[in-house]
Amino acid sequence: MTSAAGTLPDNIVYFVRALRRAGVPVGTAQILEALRAVSVVGFTNRLDFHTTLRAMIVTRAEHLLVFDQVFTMFWRDPEFLENMITNLLPVITAPPVDPLMEPARTRAAEAMASGGGKPRCAPQQEQLEIDAQFSHSDVEKLSEKDFDAMTAVEIYAAETAIRTMGLNLPKVPGRRYSLAANAVQIDRRRALQGARRSGGEMILLPKRRAKPRRLNLVVLCDISGSMTSYSRMMMHFVHSVAQFQGQSWAAVHGFTFGTRLHNISPLLTIKDPDAALRAIGSHVRDWEGGTRIASSLGDFNMHWARRVLSTPSVVLLITDGLEREGIAKLESEMARMALQTRELIWLNPLLRWEQFSPQAAGIRAMLPYVSSFVACHNLDSLQELSDSLRNGLHADHKKRLIGMLK
Amino acid sequence: MQQLPKSIDKTSELLASEGYVADRSLATLTYLSLTLNRPIFLEGEAGVGKTELAKVIAKGLGRDLIRLQCYEGLDTSTSVYEWNFAAQMLAMRNGVGEADIYDEKYLIKRALLKAVEPHASGPPVLLIDEIDRTDAPFEAFLLEALSDFQVTVPELGIIKAQEPPIVILTSNRTREVHDALKRRCLYHWVDYPDFDREMKILTARVPEAKQALSLEVVAFIQKLREEDLFKRPGLAETLDWAKCLIALDVVALSPDVITDTIGAVLKYQDDIAKITGGAATRILDQIKQDMQALK
């Protein structure tokens, strides 16, 4: 090693800090391990050094690119080790956000805040008043009101109501077992174990039953222009459902799509709904733009379905289904997705009209592949969805609409 | 007991001697894993040689290979140990006392227990295959097993590995494995090999293939991976296909041959329809042109 070996650990620590700023989580134990690894491999070959650090620090495929970029930026200067401190500081103090991206980020965040933003800026006193104003009967009135027709204050109240809402799902039998007195299946292993205690005589026959297993939930939410009035509310709904995780879901995966598909699952773990929505707003770049359902679903099937649908799951597809191009592709993508899910539930706000009939080509293409077709335009319909999932009875419009198609 | 390789180059050589052509970063990782006693976590598409690495390391170092195939519901009795209750009961009826019933001869050892036991040929290679197929509880259990390399049998006490085994975990990424488990491992994403490496692998693994045919097969597969396919063919498919073509005494690729044997390469009906419906001829023409240009 060179004489700079003494500063190498420091450099690695600074490098990790830069990485953390770029959004790669690295634990202290990993740094120690990385230092150990580098001392084993030696600091002679840049490629080896790169691989060593990468192996020690990166744990997810999506971080590889970030790592490579930060690595190139950070270890660019060959004389870096000699004058680390002078060179280093500008690198790590540089803001990680691309200035070009900033307006887009703000725009997206604004898009998220539009409509429901006002009441939150209101002074504390006024908020208290609002809370008092919504007595029980008001909430009831509110629950039937279309999200589209709500005032800013009502939206705020509705968001609050959604926060307490979860989704309940029937559990399915898993591959693990628990003792149950009234089960049918004999737990042979335990019976033998008991016999061992009583000198080889089987006195009791313990029974076992498959432990109920939780299903995964995958939500695909349309955020294109035609969904504007609903997408924010739906995001609140998705967030509240994700926060219920551990009560009725094994894992919740969230995706948004407009012109592109975005995975928002990591952002759904942020506890505070407003912070989570802000984060989603700055992550997703196609709010209220056009819509390309077929290609987004294709993207999902190609890159994500194999990762998130491998365990039994329920898919909620939130979209109005207003797709103009690529109907054939839309149909084949829906067919593929339906094959991989236990239940594919389509939430469509267009069902707010009683006379709704499936005229649009996109809707006609998608309808045959969903297992149920439900409304999502007001609080009542969301509550209904939650209740029906638990009972296995859907407020299902699919049959009626398929009938209309014929 | 065979010595561990002393450098990255030596590791590369060791793998190559068993017919595994590893790129530099995988060799580095293997070297690190052997030196630092850390598990390797290999993630990648099906058929890119993840499981093979474990087999090759075991063979190259002359160690035992212990394989634990994961599935949902894997638990202690199927992965660590189980008492042979039936044998114990018979023994009791034959008058064996309670104190002697918990003897090692009534213990059925499963993969993880076997891995921490002393082996004549040195610490074994433990392959935990397709970890994404198991569920979160088993992952949580592995956290402990992998950090201390010890297992507890309440009736016998703690069994700790004198020397930790070489652990290799693989995942097809059909599910995200928890970060806590990944953190304890050296992570490597196994990608599809590039042309040169795939050629080397094919020569090493299917030596009976003629050079001209191998070139065509690898070029075709490489081009195929650039197509918009639902499942791109892995390395295993390349080797399979080459073997199929040899069995059929094919000397050069032609659209007909491809149509007849494409089932060895593509496993989705949509993909097959896409390729046999014209794309095969286009790709074939393209690689012929490329080869002409090279000459």
XYZ file of C-alpha atoms in Angstrom:
701
model
C 0.000 0.000 0.000
C 1.073 3.555 -0.540
C 1.855 6.099 2.113
C -1.706 7.323 1.746
C -2.970 4.176 3.435
C -3.469 6.134 6.608
C -6.083 8.356 5.043
C -7.821 5.598 3.130
C -10.238 4.695 5.956
C -11.178 8.357 6.243
C -11.775 8.523 2.534
C -13.968 5.497 2.616
C -15.978 7.023 5.428
C -16.385 10.245 3.455
C -17.304 8.239 0.402
C -20.000 6.421 2.361
C -21.338 9.755 3.554
C -21.609 10.932 -0.024
C -23.384 7.686 -0.852
C -25.853 8.166 1.955
C -26.638 11.620 0.651
C -27.342 10.070 -2.698
C -29.890 7.839 -1.026
C -28.026 4.564 -0.507
C -28.499 3.381 3.080
C -25.225 2.146 4.574
C -24.785 0.961 8.154
C -21.733 1.553 10.310
C -21.057 -2.173 10.519
C -20.894 -2.260 6.743
C -18.209 0.457 6.748
C -16.086 -1.545 9.166
C -16.491 -4.636 7.030
C -15.637 -2.641 3.926
C -12.426 -1.381 5.549
C -11.489 -4.913 6.460
C -12.224 -6.116 2.951
C -10.174 -3.375 1.338
C -7.211 -4.224 3.524
C -7.521 -7.868 2.475
C -7.767 -7.151 -1.239
C -5.206 -4.391 -1.181
C -5.397 -1.025 -2.836
C -3.680 -1.715 -6.131
C -6.306 -2.183 -8.825
C -9.115 0.288 -9.327
C -11.541 -2.343 -10.590
C -10.904 -4.623 -7.619
C -11.273 -1.713 -5.239
C -14.554 -0.806 -6.900
C -15.901 -4.342 -6.708
C -14.810 -4.755 -3.119
C -16.535 -1.606 -1.951
C -19.604 -2.383 -4.005
C -19.943 -5.872 -2.631
C -19.632 -4.620 0.918
C -21.907 -1.632 0.631
C -24.640 -2.228 -1.922
C -27.435 -4.608 -1.040
C -29.961 -3.782 -3.736
C -29.740 -3.929 -7.498
C -31.331 -0.482 -7.866
C -28.508 1.091 -5.881
C -25.791 -0.229 -8.170
C -26.121 2.648 -10.618
C -26.034 5.277 -7.881
C -23.018 3.577 -6.378
C -21.162 3.508 -9.682
C -21.888 7.185 -10.309
C -20.854 8.305 -6.846
C -17.783 6.100 -7.071
C -16.716 7.633 -10.377
C -17.289 11.142 -9.084
C -15.610 10.530 -5.783
C -12.493 8.610 -6.809
C -11.941 10.449 -10.070
C -8.818 12.300 -9.067
C -5.776 9.975 -9.129
C -3.962 12.190 -6.629
C -6.999 12.179 -4.489
C -5.486 10.219 -1.652
C -2.690 12.755 -1.138
C -4.817 15.813 -0.852
C -8.010 14.290 0.294
C -9.297 17.036 2.490
C -8.939 19.867 0.023
C -10.498 17.896 -2.771
C -13.096 16.123 -0.793
C -15.129 18.866 0.755
C -16.571 20.324 -2.425
C -17.662 16.881 -3.497
C -19.656 16.014 -0.472
C -21.104 19.454 0.092
C -22.398 19.607 -3.477
C -26.159 19.246 -3.447
C -27.117 15.812 -4.749
C -30.189 17.192 -6.538
C -29.726 18.082 -10.160
C -30.736 21.752 -10.511
C -32.586 20.915 -13.717
C -34.738 18.501 -11.829
C -35.684 21.034 -9.199
C -38.532 22.742 -11.102
C -39.951 19.370 -12.057
C -39.816 18.309 -8.468
C -41.540 21.446 -7.255
C -44.107 21.165 -9.986
C -44.852 17.609 -9.042
C -45.047 18.529 -5.376
C -47.397 21.368 -6.213
C -49.508 19.034 -8.237
C -49.783 16.837 -5.200
C -50.772 19.736 -2.984
C -53.342 21.264 -5.311
C -56.892 21.182 -4.109
C -56.279 19.898 -0.627
C -53.455 22.260 0.228
C -55.364 25.175 1.620
C -56.867 23.969 4.881
C -53.506 22.716 6.019
C -52.061 26.229 5.700
C -54.957 27.664 7.684
C -54.215 28.878 11.210
C -54.567 26.464 14.066
C -57.771 28.034 15.440
C -59.637 27.644 12.219
C -58.697 23.988 12.046
C -60.169 23.361 15.441
C -63.353 24.950 14.237
C -63.422 22.677 11.207
C -62.998 19.612 13.351
C -65.916 20.658 15.531
C -67.989 21.427 12.490
C -67.898 17.863 11.230
C -70.142 16.107 13.630
C -71.180 12.532 13.002
C -74.052 13.403 10.676
C -71.807 15.647 8.613
C -69.375 12.828 8.059
C -72.266 10.724 6.896
C -73.316 13.346 4.391
C -69.704 13.679 3.346
C -69.317 9.982 2.783
C -71.773 9.997 -0.097
C -70.304 13.038 -1.750
C -68.206 12.594 -4.873
C -64.532 13.496 -4.335
C -64.767 15.536 -7.520
C -67.458 17.799 -6.089
C -65.838 18.398 -2.708
C -64.623 21.754 -1.479
C -61.113 22.086 -0.083
C -62.409 21.842 3.476
C -64.418 18.748 2.708
C -61.431 17.165 1.030
C -59.439 17.741 4.171
C -62.129 16.052 6.231
C -62.332 13.185 3.771
C -58.579 12.690 3.919
C -58.800 12.495 7.678
C -61.544 9.904 7.373
C -59.491 7.869 4.913
C -56.569 7.782 7.337
C -58.499 5.539 9.690
C -59.604 3.299 6.875
C -57.863 0.032 6.220
C -58.553 -2.883 3.976
C -59.604 -6.167 5.419
C -58.945 -9.310 3.566
C -59.841 -12.930 4.192
C -56.742 -14.924 5.071
C -55.814 -18.039 3.178
C -54.388 -21.265 4.640
C -50.587 -21.130 4.691
C -47.859 -23.763 4.790
C -47.192 -23.434 8.498
C -49.294 -25.160 11.116
C -50.519 -24.468 14.613
C -52.128 -26.653 17.266
C -55.912 -26.581 17.238
C -58.128 -28.676 19.477
C -61.020 -28.882 17.031
C -59.035 -29.484 13.850
C -59.269 -32.683 11.819
C -55.667 -33.334 10.800
C -53.565 -35.240 13.344
C -50.208 -33.707 14.161
C -48.190 -36.907 13.855
C -44.944 -35.408 14.962
C -46.417 -34.019 18.136
C -48.326 -37.234 18.819
C -45.073 -39.170 18.700
C -43.408 -36.550 20.817
C -46.163 -36.987 23.421
C -45.800 -40.744 23.264
C -42.134 -40.374 24.092
C -43.079 -38.680 27.311
C -45.530 -41.418 28.292
C -43.096 -44.262 27.731
C -44.068 -45.066 24.170
C -47.850 -45.041 24.584
C -49.912 -42.677 22.462
C -52.448 -41.251 24.862
C -53.345 -37.986 23.190
C -53.736 -37.275 19.527
C -52.959 -33.565 19.080
C -54.498 -31.931 16.026
C -53.110 -29.244 13.825
C -54.447 -26.780 11.318
C -52.794 -24.632 8.672
C -52.097 -21.177 10.029
C -53.905 -18.493 8.081
C -51.536 -16.605 5.893
C -51.774 -13.011 4.863
C -51.978 -12.050 1.227
C -49.836 -9.417 -0.378
C -51.443 -6.327 -1.791
C -50.326 -4.671 -5.005
C -51.852 -1.331 -5.926
C -51.529 0.191 -9.383
C -52.847 3.724 -9.433
C -53.508 5.826 -12.505
C -52.392 9.444 -11.972
C -53.040 10.814 -15.434
C -54.950 14.019 -16.215
C -58.344 12.331 -16.451
C -57.964 11.018 -12.896
C -56.927 14.378 -11.392
C -59.756 14.757 -8.887
C -59.307 11.229 -7.614
C -55.624 10.442 -7.756
C -54.733 12.514 -4.698
C -57.494 10.894 -2.684
C -56.480 7.486 -3.974
C -52.904 8.160 -2.895
C -54.203 8.893 0.596
C -56.142 5.658 0.461
C -53.145 3.651 -0.730
C -50.982 5.202 1.968
C -53.479 4.447 4.703
C -53.783 0.860 3.485
C -49.996 0.506 3.420
C -49.806 1.791 6.970
C -52.224 -0.948 8.001
C -49.539 -3.361 6.914
C -48.921 -6.011 9.500
C -52.558 -6.110 10.407
C -53.993 -7.588 7.284
C -51.269 -7.594 4.634
C -47.977 -9.392 4.371
C -46.544 -6.689 2.122
C -47.945 -3.741 0.228
C -46.448 -2.731 -3.105
C -47.555 0.536 -4.678
C -47.121 1.711 -8.250
C -48.314 4.797 -10.056
C -48.642 5.172 -13.778
C -49.442 7.950 -16.184
C -47.095 7.848 -19.097
C -44.573 5.796 -17.115
C -44.671 3.275 -14.320
C -43.177 4.283 -10.965
C -42.615 2.114 -7.933
C -43.632 4.051 -4.837
C -43.492 1.156 -2.350
C -40.530 2.498 -0.327
C -42.240 5.885 0.014
C -45.402 4.313 1.373
C -43.527 3.339 4.508
C -43.198 6.983 5.563
C -45.541 7.268 8.512
C -46.819 10.808 8.091
C -49.297 10.903 5.197
C -48.378 14.430 4.116
C -44.678 13.704 4.154
C -45.304 10.502 2.229
C -47.392 12.269 -0.388
C -44.797 14.999 -0.736
C -42.144 12.357 -1.276
C -44.291 10.581 -3.846
C -44.938 13.927 -5.530
C -41.278 14.565 -6.020
C -40.488 10.987 -7.055
C -43.216 10.623 -9.665
C -42.701 12.835 -12.692
C -45.853 12.362 -14.730
C -48.665 13.747 -12.607
C -51.724 14.805 -14.519
C -50.107 14.120 -17.849
C -51.222 11.787 -20.557
C -52.046 8.172 -20.008
C -50.520 5.049 -21.491
C -52.202 2.227 -19.649
C -51.141 -0.587 -21.964
C -47.438 0.225 -21.933
C -47.455 0.871 -18.176
C -49.103 -2.472 -17.505
C -46.656 -4.055 -19.938
C -43.823 -2.520 -17.974
C -45.295 -3.864 -14.761
C -45.740 -7.359 -16.178
C -42.245 -7.388 -17.582
C -40.241 -5.978 -14.688
C -42.285 -6.166 -11.524
C -44.927 -8.867 -11.727
C -42.342 -11.600 -11.310
C -41.015 -9.876 -8.222
C -44.196 -8.830 -6.441
C -46.817 -11.325 -7.610
C -44.907 -14.519 -6.849
C -46.646 -14.875 -3.492
C -50.460 -14.984 -3.416
C -51.657 -11.443 -3.826
C -54.588 -9.181 -4.527
C -54.131 -6.467 -7.112
C -56.054 -3.209 -6.958
C -56.038 -1.478 -10.302
C -57.198 2.111 -9.936
C -57.887 3.670 -13.313
C -60.707 5.040 -15.428
C -59.591 2.792 -18.270
C -59.718 5.595 -20.811
C -57.078 4.350 -23.200
C -57.218 5.272 -26.839
C -54.281 3.512 -28.449
C -52.971 0.008 -28.330
C -56.191 -1.729 -27.330
C -54.884 -5.127 -28.456
C -51.768 -4.722 -26.318
C -53.895 -3.577 -23.397
C -55.968 -6.718 -23.686
C -52.969 -9.046 -23.773
C -51.287 -7.276 -20.843
C -54.477 -7.517 -18.783
C -54.740 -11.210 -19.625
C -51.184 -11.795 -18.508
C -51.666 -9.878 -15.273
C -54.922 -11.684 -14.499
C -53.131 -15.024 -14.847
C -50.675 -14.064 -12.128
C -53.027 -12.725 -9.491
C -55.367 -14.348 -7.100
C -57.778 -11.466 -7.435
C -57.658 -8.457 -9.718
C -59.973 -5.718 -8.527
C -60.603 -2.731 -10.731
C -61.511 0.482 -8.965
C -63.065 2.916 -11.368
C -64.317 6.389 -10.382
C -66.472 6.547 -13.540
C -68.930 4.280 -11.770
C -70.194 7.379 -9.995
C -72.744 7.761 -12.772
C -75.570 5.338 -12.415
C -76.066 5.119 -16.153
C -72.411 4.252 -16.691
C -72.003 1.809 -19.533
C -68.740 0.365 -20.816
C -68.553 2.138 -24.162
C -64.892 3.164 -24.211
C -62.714 0.683 -26.083
C -60.178 0.535 -23.243
C -62.809 -0.380 -20.680
C -64.311 -3.039 -22.927
C -60.877 -4.573 -23.409
C -60.036 -4.658 -19.733
C -63.341 -5.645 -18.197
C -63.362 -9.387 -19.005
C -60.059 -9.945 -17.196
C -60.789 -8.374 -13.826
C -62.315 -10.437 -11.077
C -64.435 -7.540 -9.896
C -65.225 -4.009 -10.891
C -66.013 -1.550 -8.103
C -66.492 2.172 -7.577
C -64.065 4.472 -5.777
C -65.516 7.971 -6.100
C -66.559 8.622 -2.488
C -65.865 7.526 1.065
C -68.798 5.139 1.032
C -67.521 3.225 -1.937
C -64.071 2.831 -0.358
C -65.614 1.617 2.889
C -67.760 -0.766 0.898
C -64.674 -2.163 -0.802
C -63.028 -2.737 2.547
C -66.090 -4.491 3.954
C -66.673 -6.589 0.889
C -63.087 -7.804 0.744
C -63.456 -9.161 4.249
C -66.750 -10.886 3.569
C -65.766 -12.034 0.133
C -68.877 -10.341 -1.239
C -68.113 -7.677 -3.744
C -70.251 -4.735 -4.589
C -69.484 -5.934 -8.043
C -70.608 -4.266 -11.225
C -68.753 -6.582 -13.542
C -71.577 -8.988 -14.287
C -74.038 -6.203 -15.007
C -71.623 -4.422 -17.331
C -70.536 -7.567 -19.141
C -74.242 -8.159 -19.725
C -74.495 -4.700 -21.234
C -71.590 -5.455 -23.537
C -73.465 -8.401 -24.982
C -7.340 -30.191 2.795
C -6.854 -27.968 -0.202
C -5.595 -24.460 0.478
C -7.810 -21.473 -0.158
C -6.698 -19.334 -3.110
C -4.327 -16.561 -2.088
C -5.380 -13.895 -4.574
C -8.130 -12.873 -6.960
C -6.231 -14.283 -9.924
C -5.788 -17.612 -8.153
C -9.531 -17.656 -7.417
C -10.234 -17.050 -11.084
C -7.952 -19.933 -11.992
C -9.601 -22.212 -9.469
C -13.045 -21.516 -10.921
C -11.762 -21.858 -14.476
C -10.183 -25.219 -13.684
C -13.692 -26.534 -13.014
C -15.079 -24.991 -16.194
C -16.607 -21.899 -14.614
C -15.635 -18.730 -16.446
C -16.178 -15.951 -13.929
C -15.778 -12.264 -14.654
C -13.356 -10.250 -12.569
C -15.918 -8.926 -10.117
C -17.375 -12.339 -9.345
C -13.859 -13.693 -8.808
C -13.114 -10.790 -6.472
C -16.271 -11.504 -4.562
C -15.511 -15.191 -4.250
C -12.008 -14.434 -3.033
C -13.374 -12.003 -0.456
C -15.979 -14.452 0.705
C -13.395 -17.200 1.188
C -10.995 -14.892 3.006
C -13.454 -12.988 5.184
C -15.829 -15.893 5.819
C -18.794 -13.956 4.609
C -21.759 -15.463 2.771
C -22.214 -14.585 -0.904
C -25.645 -13.444 -2.010
C -26.130 -14.036 -5.732
C -29.116 -12.498 -7.426
C -30.001 -12.740 -11.088
C -32.280 -14.142 -13.714
C -32.827 -17.875 -13.914
C -30.067 -19.787 -15.677
C -27.073 -17.454 -15.371
C -24.942 -19.783 -13.258
C -25.730 -18.872 -9.664
C -26.135 -22.372 -8.303
C -23.278 -23.570 -10.438
C -20.825 -21.310 -8.602
C -21.443 -23.181 -5.346
C -20.965 -26.533 -7.016
C -17.761 -25.374 -8.646
C -16.296 -23.950 -5.438
C -17.078 -27.170 -3.607
C -15.512 -29.258 -6.339
C -12.501 -26.998 -6.806
C -11.672 -26.937 -3.111
C -12.609 -30.562 -2.591
C -15.246 -29.699 -0.005
C -18.626 -31.285 0.621
C -21.586 -29.480 -0.891
C -24.657 -29.205 1.298
C -27.703 -27.925 -0.510
C -30.777 -26.456 1.082
C -33.525 -25.917 -1.464
C -35.901 -23.279 -0.104
C -39.677 -23.404 -0.242
C -42.522 -21.803 1.615
C -43.019 -23.233 5.083
C -39.421 -24.369 5.580
C -38.861 -24.734 9.331
C -36.431 -26.082 11.914
C -37.450 -29.697 11.445
C -36.824 -29.549 7.698
C -33.756 -27.311 7.686
C -31.856 -27.943 10.927
C -32.667 -31.195 12.714
C -35.444 -33.515 13.741
C -35.633 -36.247 16.332
C -36.446 -39.641 14.893
C -39.514 -40.130 17.054
C -40.429 -43.530 15.717
C -36.968 -44.916 16.440
C -37.009 -43.293 19.868
C -40.344 -44.912 20.686
C -39.196 -48.333 19.621
C -36.074 -47.877 21.720
C -38.181 -46.938 24.740
C -40.329 -50.014 24.332
C -37.137 -52.024 24.250
C -36.185 -50.589 27.590
C -33.889 -47.713 26.719
C -34.116 -45.185 29.536
C -35.268 -41.592 29.222
C -31.742 -40.296 29.706
C -30.347 -42.235 26.739
C -33.142 -41.465 24.351
C -31.680 -38.122 23.309
C -28.693 -39.623 21.680
C -27.175 -38.479 18.427
C -28.171 -41.708 16.765
C -31.819 -40.647 17.002
C -31.052 -37.260 15.525
C -31.896 -36.690 11.878
C -29.525 -34.012 10.669
C -30.700 -31.560 8.068
C -28.682 -29.146 5.935
C -27.908 -26.385 8.441
C -26.836 -28.758 11.195
C -24.700 -30.729 8.763
C -23.047 -27.515 7.648
C -21.788 -26.561 11.122
C -20.483 -30.021 11.931
C -16.794 -30.807 11.432
C -16.011 -32.384 8.067
C -12.923 -34.384 7.194
C -12.395 -32.364 4.024
C -12.668 -29.005 5.763
C -15.643 -26.653 6.202
C -18.311 -27.570 3.639
C -19.978 -25.351 1.054
C -23.529 -24.565 2.125
C -25.785 -23.642 -0.769
C -29.044 -21.993 0.247
C -30.805 -22.105 -3.065
C -33.621 -19.790 -4.183
C -34.008 -18.007 -0.886
C -36.776 -15.902 -2.444
C -39.026 -18.955 -2.439
C -39.130 -19.175 1.313
C -41.029 -16.861 3.647
C -40.009 -14.098 6.036
C -39.926 -16.282 9.205
C -37.274 -18.535 7.727
C -35.259 -15.550 6.568
C -35.329 -14.243 10.129
C -34.090 -17.587 11.368
C -31.236 -17.532 8.882
C -30.060 -14.179 10.259
C -28.960 -15.877 13.441
C -27.637 -18.998 11.816
C -25.517 -17.051 9.333
C -24.005 -14.584 11.761
C -22.871 -17.077 14.415
C -22.737 -20.329 12.475
C -24.236 -22.210 15.352
C -27.446 -24.103 15.926
C -29.138 -25.043 19.158
C -30.621 -28.458 19.819
C -32.210 -27.992 23.251
C -31.614 -31.586 24.334
C -27.962 -31.592 23.246
C -26.875 -27.985 23.611
C -25.314 -25.531 21.204
C -23.463 -26.916 18.208
C -21.005 -24.376 16.863
C -18.934 -24.637 13.727
C -15.188 -24.858 14.462
C -14.587 -23.238 11.118
C -17.500 -21.483 9.438
C -18.808 -23.079 6.251
C -18.627 -21.317 2.881
C -22.158 -20.037 2.409
C -23.745 -19.150 -0.917
C -27.292 -17.840 -1.161
C -29.064 -17.500 -4.475
C -32.220 -15.654 -5.417
C -34.202 -15.318 -8.635
C -35.707 -12.133 -7.260
C -39.294 -13.325 -7.441
C -39.579 -11.559 -4.117
C -37.491 -8.955 -2.339
C -35.325 -10.535 0.321
C -35.092 -8.499 3.497
C -32.232 -6.003 3.667
C -31.163 -7.296 7.072
C -30.243 -10.620 5.530
C -28.592 -9.094 2.480
C -26.534 -6.813 4.698
C -24.764 -9.805 6.186
C -23.713 -11.019 2.775
C -21.584 -9.967 -0.159
C -24.055 -8.978 -2.816
C -23.560 -9.726 -6.478
C -25.920 -9.288 -9.389
C -25.177 -12.034 -11.887
C -25.801 -10.631 -15.340
C -25.966 -12.347 -18.705
C -22.438 -12.951 -19.987
C -21.052 -10.916 -22.881
C -20.083 -12.516 -26.188
C -16.506 -13.458 -25.309
C -17.339 -14.913 -21.947
C -20.321 -16.831 -23.265
C -18.119 -18.257 -26.002
C -15.516 -19.339 -23.429
C -18.188 -20.923 -21.266
C -19.700 -22.795 -24.182
C -16.284 -24.107 -25.206
C -15.538 -25.168 -21.635
C -18.892 -26.795 -21.005
C -19.734 -28.294 -24.381
C -16.299 -29.091 -25.815
C -17.785 -31.358 -28.493
C -19.408 -28.354 -30.223
C -17.733 -27.214 -33.441
C -16.259 -23.712 -33.364
C -18.416 -22.454 -36.263
C -21.664 -23.659 -34.721
C -20.729 -22.311 -31.281
C -20.060 -18.891 -32.779
C -23.437 -18.876 -34.474
C -25.286 -20.075 -31.388
C -23.701 -17.500 -29.099
C -24.184 -14.684 -31.614
C -27.827 -15.652 -32.050
C -28.492 -15.824 -28.309
C -26.725 -12.500 -27.757
C -28.930 -10.863 -30.379
C -31.991 -12.610 -28.962
C -31.362 -10.980 -25.593
C -31.658 -7.570 -27.230
C -35.145 -8.403 -28.512
C -38.216 -7.405 -26.559
C -38.865 -10.744 -24.885
C -40.775 -11.645 -21.756
C -38.056 -14.032 -20.610
C -34.637 -13.603 -22.126
C -32.657 -16.824 -22.554
C -30.041 -17.480 -19.886
C -26.696 -19.164 -20.111
C -28.242 -22.512 -19.265
C -30.416 -22.195 -22.370
C -27.372 -21.523 -24.548
C -25.699 -24.699 -23.320
C -28.937 -26.688 -23.665
C -29.474 -25.460 -27.171
C -25.926 -26.247 -28.251
C -26.359 -29.779 -26.904
C -29.685 -30.134 -28.719
C -28.143 -29.007 -32.006
C -25.251 -31.439 -31.618
C -27.678 -34.268 -30.916
C -29.470 -33.403 -34.158
C -26.154 -33.281 -36.080
C -26.744 -29.684 -37.087
C -23.674 -27.953 -38.521
C -25.109 -24.491 -39.140
C -28.174 -22.570 -38.006
C -31.057 -22.123 -40.423
C -34.580 -20.748 -39.890
C -36.032 -24.267 -39.973
C -33.616 -25.607 -37.414
C -34.350 -22.639 -35.157
C -38.098 -23.164 -35.421
C -37.714 -26.832 -34.533
C -35.447 -26.341 -31.533
C -36.520 -22.940 -30.195
C -38.236 -24.707 -27.274
C -34.803 -25.221 -25.751
C -34.229 -21.466 -25.709
C -37.553 -19.701 -25.186
C -40.145 -20.871 -22.718
C -43.028 -18.494 -23.311
C -45.488 -18.971 -26.126
C -45.613 -15.224 -26.905
C -41.836 -15.091 -27.194
C -41.715 -18.148 -29.437
C -44.407 -16.727 -31.717
C -42.501 -13.457 -31.941
C -39.178 -15.074 -32.858
C -40.361 -17.820 -35.193
C -42.582 -15.339 -36.986
C -39.826 -13.610 -38.953
C -37.454 -12.331 -36.280
C -35.345 -15.491 -36.455
C -34.555 -14.982 -40.128
C -33.739 -11.323 -39.547
C -31.366 -12.088 -36.691
C -29.774 -14.918 -38.630
C -29.140 -12.688 -41.646
C -27.688 -10.054 -39.383
C -25.208 -12.374 -37.697
C -24.169 -13.827 -41.061
C -23.466 -10.289 -42.259
C -21.520 -9.499 -39.108
C -19.424 -12.626 -39.540
C -18.720 -11.770 -43.175
C -17.619 -8.315 -42.096
C -15.273 -9.824 -39.512
C -13.640 -12.066 -42.083
